[in-house]
Short mmCIF file of C-alpha atoms (C1' of nucleotides) in Angstrom, two decimals:
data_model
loop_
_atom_site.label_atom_id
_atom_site.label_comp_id
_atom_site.label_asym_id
_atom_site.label_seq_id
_atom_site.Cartn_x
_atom_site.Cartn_y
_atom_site.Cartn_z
CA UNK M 1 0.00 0.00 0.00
CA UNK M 2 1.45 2.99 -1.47
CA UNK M 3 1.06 6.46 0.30
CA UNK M 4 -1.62 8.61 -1.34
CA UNK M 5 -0.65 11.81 0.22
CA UNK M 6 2.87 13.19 0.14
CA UNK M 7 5.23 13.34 2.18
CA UNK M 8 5.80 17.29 2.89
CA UNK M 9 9.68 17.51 2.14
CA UNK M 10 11.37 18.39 5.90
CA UNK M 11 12.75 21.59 4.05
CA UNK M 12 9.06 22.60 3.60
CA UNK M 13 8.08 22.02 7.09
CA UNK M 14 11.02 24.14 8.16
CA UNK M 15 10.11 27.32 6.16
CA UNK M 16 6.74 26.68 7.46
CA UNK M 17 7.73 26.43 11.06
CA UNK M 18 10.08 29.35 11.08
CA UNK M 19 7.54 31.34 9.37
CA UNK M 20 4.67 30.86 11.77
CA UNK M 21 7.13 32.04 14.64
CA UNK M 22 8.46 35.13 12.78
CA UNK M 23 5.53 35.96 11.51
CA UNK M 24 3.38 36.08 14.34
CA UNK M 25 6.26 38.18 16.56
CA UNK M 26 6.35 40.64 13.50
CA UNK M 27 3.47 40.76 11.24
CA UNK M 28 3.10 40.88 7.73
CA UNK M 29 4.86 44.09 7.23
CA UNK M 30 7.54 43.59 9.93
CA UNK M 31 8.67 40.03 8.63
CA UNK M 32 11.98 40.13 6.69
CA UNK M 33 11.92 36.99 4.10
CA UNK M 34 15.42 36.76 5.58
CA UNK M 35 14.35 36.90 9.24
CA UNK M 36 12.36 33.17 8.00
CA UNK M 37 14.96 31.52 6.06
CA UNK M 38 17.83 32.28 9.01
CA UNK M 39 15.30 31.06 11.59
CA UNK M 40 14.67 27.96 9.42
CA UNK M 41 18.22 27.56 8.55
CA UNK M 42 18.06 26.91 4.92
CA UNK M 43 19.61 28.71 2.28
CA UNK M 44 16.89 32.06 0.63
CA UNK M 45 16.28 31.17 -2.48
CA UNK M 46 14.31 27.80 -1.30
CA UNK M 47 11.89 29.98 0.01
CA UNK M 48 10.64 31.32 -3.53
CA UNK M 49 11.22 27.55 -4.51
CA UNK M 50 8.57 26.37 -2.46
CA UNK M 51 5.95 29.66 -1.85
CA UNK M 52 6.53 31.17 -4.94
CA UNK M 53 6.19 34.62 -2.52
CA UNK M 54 6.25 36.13 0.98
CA UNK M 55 2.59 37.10 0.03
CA UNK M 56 1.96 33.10 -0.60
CA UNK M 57 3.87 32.15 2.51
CA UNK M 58 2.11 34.39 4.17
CA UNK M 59 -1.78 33.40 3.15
CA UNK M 60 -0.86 29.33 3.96
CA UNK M 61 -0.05 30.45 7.68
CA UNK M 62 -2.78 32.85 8.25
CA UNK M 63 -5.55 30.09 7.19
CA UNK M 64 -3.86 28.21 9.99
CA UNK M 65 -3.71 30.82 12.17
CA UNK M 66 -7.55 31.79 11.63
CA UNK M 67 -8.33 28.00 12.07
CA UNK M 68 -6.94 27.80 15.04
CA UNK M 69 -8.08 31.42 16.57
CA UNK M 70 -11.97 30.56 15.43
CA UNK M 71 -11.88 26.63 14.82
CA UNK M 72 -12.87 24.96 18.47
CA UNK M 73 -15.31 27.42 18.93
CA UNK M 74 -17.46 25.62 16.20
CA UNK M 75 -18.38 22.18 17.58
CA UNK M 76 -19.06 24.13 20.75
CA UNK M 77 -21.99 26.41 19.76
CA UNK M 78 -22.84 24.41 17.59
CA UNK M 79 -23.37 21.25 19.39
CA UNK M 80 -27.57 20.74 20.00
CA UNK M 81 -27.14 18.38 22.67
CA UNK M 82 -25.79 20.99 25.73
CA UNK M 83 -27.57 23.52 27.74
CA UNK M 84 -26.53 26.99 27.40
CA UNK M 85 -24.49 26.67 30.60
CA UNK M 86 -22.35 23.92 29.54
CA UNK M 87 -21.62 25.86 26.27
CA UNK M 88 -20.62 28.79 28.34
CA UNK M 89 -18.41 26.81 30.75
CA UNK M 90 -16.89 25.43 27.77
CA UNK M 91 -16.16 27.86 25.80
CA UNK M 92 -14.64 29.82 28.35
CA UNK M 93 -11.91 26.46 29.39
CA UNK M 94 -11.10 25.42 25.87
CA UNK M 95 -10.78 29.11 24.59
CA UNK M 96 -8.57 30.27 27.57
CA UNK M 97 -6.67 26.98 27.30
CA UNK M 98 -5.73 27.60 23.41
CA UNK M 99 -5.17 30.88 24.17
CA UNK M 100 -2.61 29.88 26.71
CA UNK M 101 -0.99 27.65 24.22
CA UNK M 102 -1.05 30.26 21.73
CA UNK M 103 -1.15 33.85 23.59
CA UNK M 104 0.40 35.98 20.44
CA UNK M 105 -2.77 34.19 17.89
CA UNK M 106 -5.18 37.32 19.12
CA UNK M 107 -3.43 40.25 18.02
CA UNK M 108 -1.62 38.82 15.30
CA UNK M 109 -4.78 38.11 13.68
CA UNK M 110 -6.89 40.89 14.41
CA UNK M 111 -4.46 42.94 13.67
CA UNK M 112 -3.60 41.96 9.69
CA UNK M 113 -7.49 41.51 9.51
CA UNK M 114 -7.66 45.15 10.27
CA UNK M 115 -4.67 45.79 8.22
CA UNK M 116 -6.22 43.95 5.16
CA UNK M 117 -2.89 42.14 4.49
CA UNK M 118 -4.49 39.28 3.60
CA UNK M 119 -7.90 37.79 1.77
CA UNK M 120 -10.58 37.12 4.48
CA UNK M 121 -12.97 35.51 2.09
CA UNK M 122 -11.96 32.28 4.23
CA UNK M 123 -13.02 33.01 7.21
CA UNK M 124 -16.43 34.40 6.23
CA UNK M 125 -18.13 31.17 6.48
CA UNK M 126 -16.43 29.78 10.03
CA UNK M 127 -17.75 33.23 10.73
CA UNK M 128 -21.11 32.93 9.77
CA UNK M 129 -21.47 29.52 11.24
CA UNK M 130 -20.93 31.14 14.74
CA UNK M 131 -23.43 33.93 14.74
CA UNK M 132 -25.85 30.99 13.34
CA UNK M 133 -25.16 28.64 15.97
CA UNK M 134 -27.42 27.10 18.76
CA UNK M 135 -25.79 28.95 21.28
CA UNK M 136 -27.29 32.26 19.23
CA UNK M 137 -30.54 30.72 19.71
CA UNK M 138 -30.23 29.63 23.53
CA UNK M 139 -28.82 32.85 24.37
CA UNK M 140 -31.88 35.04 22.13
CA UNK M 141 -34.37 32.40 24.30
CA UNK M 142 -33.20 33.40 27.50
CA UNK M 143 -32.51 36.88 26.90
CA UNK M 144 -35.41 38.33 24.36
CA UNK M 145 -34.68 42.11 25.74
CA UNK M 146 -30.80 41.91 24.54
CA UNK M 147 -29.31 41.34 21.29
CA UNK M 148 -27.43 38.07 21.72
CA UNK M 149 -24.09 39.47 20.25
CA UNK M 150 -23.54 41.48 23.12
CA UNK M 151 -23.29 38.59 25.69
CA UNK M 152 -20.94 36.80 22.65
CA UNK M 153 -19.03 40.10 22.24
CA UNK M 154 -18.78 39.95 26.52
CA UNK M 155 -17.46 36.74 26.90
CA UNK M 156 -15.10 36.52 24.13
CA UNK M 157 -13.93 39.88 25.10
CA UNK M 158 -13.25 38.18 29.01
CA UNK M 159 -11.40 35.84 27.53
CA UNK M 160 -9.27 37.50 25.14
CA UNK M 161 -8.87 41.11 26.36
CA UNK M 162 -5.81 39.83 28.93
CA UNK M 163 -3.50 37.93 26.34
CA UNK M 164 -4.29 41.34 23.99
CA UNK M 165 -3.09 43.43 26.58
CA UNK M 166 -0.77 41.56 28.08
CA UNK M 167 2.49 43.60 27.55
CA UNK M 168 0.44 46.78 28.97
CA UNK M 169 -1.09 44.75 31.93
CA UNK M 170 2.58 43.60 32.68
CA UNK M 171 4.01 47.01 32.64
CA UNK M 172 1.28 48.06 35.06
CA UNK M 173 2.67 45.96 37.84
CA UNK M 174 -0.98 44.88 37.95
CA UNK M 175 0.12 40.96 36.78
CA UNK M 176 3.60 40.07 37.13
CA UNK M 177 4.75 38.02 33.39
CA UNK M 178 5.71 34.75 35.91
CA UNK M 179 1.51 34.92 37.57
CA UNK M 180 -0.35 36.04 34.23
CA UNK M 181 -1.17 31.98 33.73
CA UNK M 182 -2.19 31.26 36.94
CA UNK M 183 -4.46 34.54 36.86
CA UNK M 184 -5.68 33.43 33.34
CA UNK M 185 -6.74 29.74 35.17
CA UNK M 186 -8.69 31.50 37.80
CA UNK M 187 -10.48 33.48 35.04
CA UNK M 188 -11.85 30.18 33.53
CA UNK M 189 -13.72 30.13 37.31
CA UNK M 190 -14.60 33.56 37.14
CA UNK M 191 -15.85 33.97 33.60
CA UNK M 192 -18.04 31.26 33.59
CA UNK M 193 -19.92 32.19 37.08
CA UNK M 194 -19.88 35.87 35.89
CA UNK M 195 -21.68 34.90 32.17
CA UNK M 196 -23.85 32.76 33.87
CA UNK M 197 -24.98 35.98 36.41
CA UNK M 198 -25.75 38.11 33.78
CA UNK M 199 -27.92 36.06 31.49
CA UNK M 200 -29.76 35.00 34.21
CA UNK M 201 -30.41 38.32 35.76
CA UNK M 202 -33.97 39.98 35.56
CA UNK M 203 -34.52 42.10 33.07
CA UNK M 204 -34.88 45.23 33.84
CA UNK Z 1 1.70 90.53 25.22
CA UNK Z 2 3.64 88.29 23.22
CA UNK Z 3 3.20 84.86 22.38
CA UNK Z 4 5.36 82.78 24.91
CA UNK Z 5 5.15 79.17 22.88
CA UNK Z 6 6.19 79.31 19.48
CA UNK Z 7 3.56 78.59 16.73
CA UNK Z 8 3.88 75.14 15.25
CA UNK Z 9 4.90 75.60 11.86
CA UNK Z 10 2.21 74.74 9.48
CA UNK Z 11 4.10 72.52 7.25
CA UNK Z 12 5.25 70.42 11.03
CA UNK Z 13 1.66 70.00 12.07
CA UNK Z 14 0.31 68.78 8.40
CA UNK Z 15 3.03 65.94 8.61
CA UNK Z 16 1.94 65.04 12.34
CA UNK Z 17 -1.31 65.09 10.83
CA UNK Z 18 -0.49 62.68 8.01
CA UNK Z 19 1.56 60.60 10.35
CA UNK Z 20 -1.15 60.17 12.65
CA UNK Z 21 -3.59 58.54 10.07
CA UNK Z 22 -1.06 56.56 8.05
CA UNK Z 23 0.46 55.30 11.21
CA UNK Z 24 -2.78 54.30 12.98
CA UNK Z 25 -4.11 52.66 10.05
CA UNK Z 26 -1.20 50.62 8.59
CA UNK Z 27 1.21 50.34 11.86
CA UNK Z 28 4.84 51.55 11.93
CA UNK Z 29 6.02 48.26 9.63
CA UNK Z 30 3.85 49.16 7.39
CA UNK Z 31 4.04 52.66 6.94
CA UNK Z 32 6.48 54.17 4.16
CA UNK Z 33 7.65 57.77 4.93
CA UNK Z 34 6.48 58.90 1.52
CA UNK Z 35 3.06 57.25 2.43
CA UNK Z 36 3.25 60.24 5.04
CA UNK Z 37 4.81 63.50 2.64
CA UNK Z 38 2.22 62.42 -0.02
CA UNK Z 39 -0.85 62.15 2.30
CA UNK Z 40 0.16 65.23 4.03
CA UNK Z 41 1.07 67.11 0.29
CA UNK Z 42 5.03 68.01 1.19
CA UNK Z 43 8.38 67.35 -0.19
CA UNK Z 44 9.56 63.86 0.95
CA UNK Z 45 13.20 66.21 2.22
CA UNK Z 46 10.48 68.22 4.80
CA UNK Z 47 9.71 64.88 6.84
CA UNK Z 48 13.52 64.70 7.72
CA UNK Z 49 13.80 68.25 8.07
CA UNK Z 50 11.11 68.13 10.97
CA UNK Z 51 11.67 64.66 12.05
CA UNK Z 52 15.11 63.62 11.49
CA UNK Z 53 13.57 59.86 11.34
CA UNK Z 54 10.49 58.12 10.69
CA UNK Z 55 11.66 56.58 13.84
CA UNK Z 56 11.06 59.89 15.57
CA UNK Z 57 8.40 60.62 13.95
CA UNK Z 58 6.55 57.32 14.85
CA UNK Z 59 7.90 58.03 18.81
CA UNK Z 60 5.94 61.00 18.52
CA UNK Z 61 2.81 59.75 17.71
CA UNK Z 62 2.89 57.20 19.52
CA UNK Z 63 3.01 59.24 22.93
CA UNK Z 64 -0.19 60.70 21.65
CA UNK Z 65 -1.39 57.51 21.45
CA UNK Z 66 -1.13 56.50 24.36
CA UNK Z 67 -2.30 59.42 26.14
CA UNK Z 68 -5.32 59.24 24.33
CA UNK Z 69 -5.67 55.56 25.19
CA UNK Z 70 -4.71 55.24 28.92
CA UNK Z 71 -4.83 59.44 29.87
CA UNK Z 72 -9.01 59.97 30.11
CA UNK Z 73 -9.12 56.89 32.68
CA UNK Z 74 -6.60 58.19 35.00
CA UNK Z 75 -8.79 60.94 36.13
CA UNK Z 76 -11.90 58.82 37.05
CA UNK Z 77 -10.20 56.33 38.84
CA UNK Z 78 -8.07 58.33 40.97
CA UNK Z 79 -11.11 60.32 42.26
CA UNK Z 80 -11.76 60.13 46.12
CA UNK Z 81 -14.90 61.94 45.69
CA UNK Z 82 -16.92 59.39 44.08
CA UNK Z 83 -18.22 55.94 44.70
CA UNK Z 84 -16.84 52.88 42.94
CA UNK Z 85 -20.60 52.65 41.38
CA UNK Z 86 -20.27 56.12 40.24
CA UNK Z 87 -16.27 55.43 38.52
CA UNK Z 88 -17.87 52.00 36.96
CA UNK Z 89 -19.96 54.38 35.07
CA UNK Z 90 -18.14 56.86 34.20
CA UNK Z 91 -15.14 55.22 33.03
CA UNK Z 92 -17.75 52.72 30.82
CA UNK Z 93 -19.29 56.22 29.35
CA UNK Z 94 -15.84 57.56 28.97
CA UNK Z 95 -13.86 54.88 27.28
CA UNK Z 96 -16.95 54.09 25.23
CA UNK Z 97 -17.17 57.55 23.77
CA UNK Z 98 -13.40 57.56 23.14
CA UNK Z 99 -13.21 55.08 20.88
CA UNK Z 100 -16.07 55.66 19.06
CA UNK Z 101 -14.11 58.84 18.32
CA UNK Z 102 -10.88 56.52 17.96
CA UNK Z 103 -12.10 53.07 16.73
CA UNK Z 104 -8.36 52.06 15.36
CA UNK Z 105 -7.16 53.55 18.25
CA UNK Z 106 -6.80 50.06 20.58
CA UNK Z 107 -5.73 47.46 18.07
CA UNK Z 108 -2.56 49.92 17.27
CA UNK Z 109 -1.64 50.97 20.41
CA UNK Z 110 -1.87 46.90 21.29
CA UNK Z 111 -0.35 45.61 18.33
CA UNK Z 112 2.63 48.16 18.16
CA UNK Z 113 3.70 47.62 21.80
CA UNK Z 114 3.53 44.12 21.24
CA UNK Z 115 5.83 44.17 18.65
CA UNK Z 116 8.24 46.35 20.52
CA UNK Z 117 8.48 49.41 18.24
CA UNK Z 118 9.33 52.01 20.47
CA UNK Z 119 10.47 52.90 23.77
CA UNK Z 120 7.99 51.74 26.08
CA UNK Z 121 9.01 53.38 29.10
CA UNK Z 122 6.76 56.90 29.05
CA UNK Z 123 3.79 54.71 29.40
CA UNK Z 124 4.64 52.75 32.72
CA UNK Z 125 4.24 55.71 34.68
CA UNK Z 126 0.79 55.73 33.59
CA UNK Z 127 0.18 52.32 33.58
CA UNK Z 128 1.15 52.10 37.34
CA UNK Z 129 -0.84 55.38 38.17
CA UNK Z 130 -4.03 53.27 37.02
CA UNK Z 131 -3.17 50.33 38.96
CA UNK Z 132 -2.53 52.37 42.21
CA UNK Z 133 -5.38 54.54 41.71
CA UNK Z 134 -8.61 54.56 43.90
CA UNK Z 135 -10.71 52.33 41.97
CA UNK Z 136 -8.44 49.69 42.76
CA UNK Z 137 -8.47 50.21 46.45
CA UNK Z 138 -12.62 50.07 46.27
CA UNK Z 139 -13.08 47.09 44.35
CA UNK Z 140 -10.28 45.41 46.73
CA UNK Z 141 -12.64 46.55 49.36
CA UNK Z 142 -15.76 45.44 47.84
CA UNK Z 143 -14.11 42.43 47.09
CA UNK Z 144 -11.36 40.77 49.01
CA UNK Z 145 -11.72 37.47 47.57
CA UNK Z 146 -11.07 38.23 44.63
CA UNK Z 147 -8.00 40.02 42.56
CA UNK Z 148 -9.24 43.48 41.47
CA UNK Z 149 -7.14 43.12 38.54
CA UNK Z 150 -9.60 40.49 37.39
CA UNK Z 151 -12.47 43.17 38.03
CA UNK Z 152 -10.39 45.49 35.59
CA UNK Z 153 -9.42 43.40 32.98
CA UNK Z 154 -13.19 42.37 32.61
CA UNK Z 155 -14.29 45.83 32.34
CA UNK Z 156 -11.65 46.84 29.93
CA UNK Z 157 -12.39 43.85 27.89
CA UNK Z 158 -16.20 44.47 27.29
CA UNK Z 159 -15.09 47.81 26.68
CA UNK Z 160 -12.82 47.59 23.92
CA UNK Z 161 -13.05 44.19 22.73
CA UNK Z 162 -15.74 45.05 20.24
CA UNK Z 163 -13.35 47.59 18.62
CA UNK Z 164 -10.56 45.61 18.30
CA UNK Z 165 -12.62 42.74 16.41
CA UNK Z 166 -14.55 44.90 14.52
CA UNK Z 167 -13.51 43.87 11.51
CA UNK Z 168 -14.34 39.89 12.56
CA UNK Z 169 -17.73 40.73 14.13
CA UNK Z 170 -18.75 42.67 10.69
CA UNK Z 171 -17.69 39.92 8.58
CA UNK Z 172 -19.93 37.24 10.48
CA UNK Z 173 -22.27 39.31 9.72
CA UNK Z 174 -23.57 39.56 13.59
CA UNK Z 175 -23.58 43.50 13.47
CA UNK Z 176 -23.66 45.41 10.38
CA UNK Z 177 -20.78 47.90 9.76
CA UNK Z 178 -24.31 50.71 9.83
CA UNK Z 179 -25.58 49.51 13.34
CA UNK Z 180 -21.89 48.73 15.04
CA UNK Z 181 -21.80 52.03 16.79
CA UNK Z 182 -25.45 51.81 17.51
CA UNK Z 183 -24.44 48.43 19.20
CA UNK Z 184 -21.63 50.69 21.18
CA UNK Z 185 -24.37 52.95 22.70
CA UNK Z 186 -26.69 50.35 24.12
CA UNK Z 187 -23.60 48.04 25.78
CA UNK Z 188 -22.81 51.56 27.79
CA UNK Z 189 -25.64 51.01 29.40
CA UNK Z 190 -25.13 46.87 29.69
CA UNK Z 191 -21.58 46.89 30.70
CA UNK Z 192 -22.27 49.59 33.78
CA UNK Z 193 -25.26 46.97 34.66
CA UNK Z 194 -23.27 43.87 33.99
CA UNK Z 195 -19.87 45.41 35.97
CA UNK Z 196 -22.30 46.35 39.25
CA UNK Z 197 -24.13 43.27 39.31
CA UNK Z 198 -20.71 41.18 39.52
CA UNK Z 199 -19.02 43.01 41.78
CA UNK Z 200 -21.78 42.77 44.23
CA UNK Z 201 -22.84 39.29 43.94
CA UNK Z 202 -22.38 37.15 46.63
CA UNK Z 203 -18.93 35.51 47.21
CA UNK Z 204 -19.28 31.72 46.64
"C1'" DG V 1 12.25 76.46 5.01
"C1'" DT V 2 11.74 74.18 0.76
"C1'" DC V 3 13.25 71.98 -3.24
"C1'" DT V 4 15.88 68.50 -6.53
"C1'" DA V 5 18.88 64.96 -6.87
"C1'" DT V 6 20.99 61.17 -5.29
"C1'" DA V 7 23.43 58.32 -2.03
"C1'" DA V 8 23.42 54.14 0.59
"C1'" DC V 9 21.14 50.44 1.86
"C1'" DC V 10 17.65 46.83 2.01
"C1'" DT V 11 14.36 43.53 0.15
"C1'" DG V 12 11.98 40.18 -2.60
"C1'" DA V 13 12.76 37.47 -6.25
"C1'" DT V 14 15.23 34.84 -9.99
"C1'" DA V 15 18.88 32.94 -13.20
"C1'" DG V 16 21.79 29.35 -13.67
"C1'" DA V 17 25.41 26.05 -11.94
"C1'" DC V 18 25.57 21.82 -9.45
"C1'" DG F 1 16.29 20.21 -4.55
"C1'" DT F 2 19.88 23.20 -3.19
"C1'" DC F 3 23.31 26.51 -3.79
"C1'" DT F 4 25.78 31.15 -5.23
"C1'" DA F 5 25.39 35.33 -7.26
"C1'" DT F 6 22.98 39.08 -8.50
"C1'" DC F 7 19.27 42.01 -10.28
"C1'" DA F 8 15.62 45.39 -10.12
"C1'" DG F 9 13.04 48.13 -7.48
"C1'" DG F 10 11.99 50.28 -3.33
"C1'" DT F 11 13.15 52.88 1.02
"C1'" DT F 12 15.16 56.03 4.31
"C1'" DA F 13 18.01 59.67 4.66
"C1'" DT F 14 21.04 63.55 3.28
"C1'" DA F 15 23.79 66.96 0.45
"C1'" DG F 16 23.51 71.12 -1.54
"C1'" DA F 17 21.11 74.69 -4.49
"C1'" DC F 18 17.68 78.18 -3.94
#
DNA sequence: GTCTATAACCTGATAGAC
DNA sequence: GTCTATCAGGTTATAGAC
């Protein structure tokens, strides 16, 4: 039995690798070709050889990097079988526990979104699949009075807001680099009972 | 009576000018000095002239920046006078109204001190101010079981979250790029609601 | 202060040998 | 597939005339 797919050549992988570090540290913009190839230790012109472009390079890591950043949200809200409060409590522990595997993804992608330095026609759908999910509906059953993209806009922004602002946070003395992960584990608590309190508070 | 601070030659204030939008919009990486002269309708030699660098140049709007990001909180949450119900609201009004003035203003001011760009040291003074300040010491009151910092970063977050992934919220289509600052006005209102009701629920 | 011209360097990309 | 060498164009910055 032959393999059907390919086996990515290691030199591949390499540029790859070294371009998802330097490129998320930098940006788009900031990213030196050069800066990838020394990181990946192969010679420049293999680069071209394999991506054609920085541009090309570029697009294959930020579909990866948009997967990742929206991807585990999907089978969450989208899953018919779980009250609103388990989607809630899990959202909150697998987004805060990707996050802390990956605390650059946030910025790095909202920021070239807003820079337009790539083609977001990608991530429309993924998109579109979460503001049409069942944890829309749950939320727009228990809350008629609110718009339910203001308690998705809430919680996301609980979750995310820290790793955004981490450098400031840190140079606040407010969260020290070495306890920003143990804070962001205590949040997983604290988010959860907190979304929970206001959905379930009385309208006014 | 004669004028005591000099006048700020025209031709200096319609490159800040240019700097500021091409800056904010496309980040210092991003930004080619004769992105600036053009947009602000000068010889490329004038930007030097003024400026020596673009490095300067960027140094100087980024202190701007970040006074106009960080500066309108300090004075509501140093305040003695008022009552950590009273600061919730204000600073929610505030910060609210700010960046619907400044909607770029947060993913820039993240994003460029994240990649290191410039000097970050002007801003910890400010930084620290915050986290000293009086707002601090009455949620710590209010709420000695729990960090205040948590209190802050959850505020912050509901704040400006919605600016910073504008450009993801408006693809998925959940608010329209018309009704987004619409959307802004009414969560002034949630987010003061939201903020009180966790900080005075019961401890667990 | 403002302009033209250009220096000095950097960057992405490719040609062509191996 | 990988390497060396190099090009073409872009970018910041400055020299020097006005």
């Amino acid at each position: 039995m032959s393999e059907i797919k390919p086996e990515i050549s290691s030199t591949e992988e390499k540029i790859m690798e070294a371009a998802r570090k330097v490129f998320l540290r930098k940006g788009y913009a900031g990213t030196r070709t050069r800066d990838i190839t020394l990181e990946a230790g192969i010679n420049h012109a293999l680069l071209n050889y394999y991506f054609r472009s920085k541009q090309k390079l570029f697009e294959a890591i930020m579909q990866e990097k948009i997967v990742k950043f929206l991807g585990n949200l999907i089978p969450v809200v989208n899953d018919e079988t779980t009250s609103l409060e388990q989607k809630i409590h899990l959202v909150v522990v697998n987004y805060t526990e990707m996050l802390l595997e990956n605390p650059d993804l946030p910025i790095f992608v909202l920021s070239e979104l807003q820079k337009g330095n790539f083609e977001a026609i990608p991530i429309v759908k993924v998109v579109k699949d979460i503001a049409n999910s069942s944890f829309f509906r749950q939320v727009a059953t228990a809350r008629p009075d609110i718009n339910p993209a203001h308690f998705f806009m809430t919680m996301l922004g609980m979750i995310i807001f820290p790793f955004v602002a981490r450098p400031m946070i840190e140079l606040s003395g407010l969260v020290s680099h070495s306890s920003f992960n143990g804070m962001m584990e205590e949040r997983k608590t604290l988010i959860t009972a907190w979304m929970k309190t206001i959905i379930h508070e009385k309208p006014m």
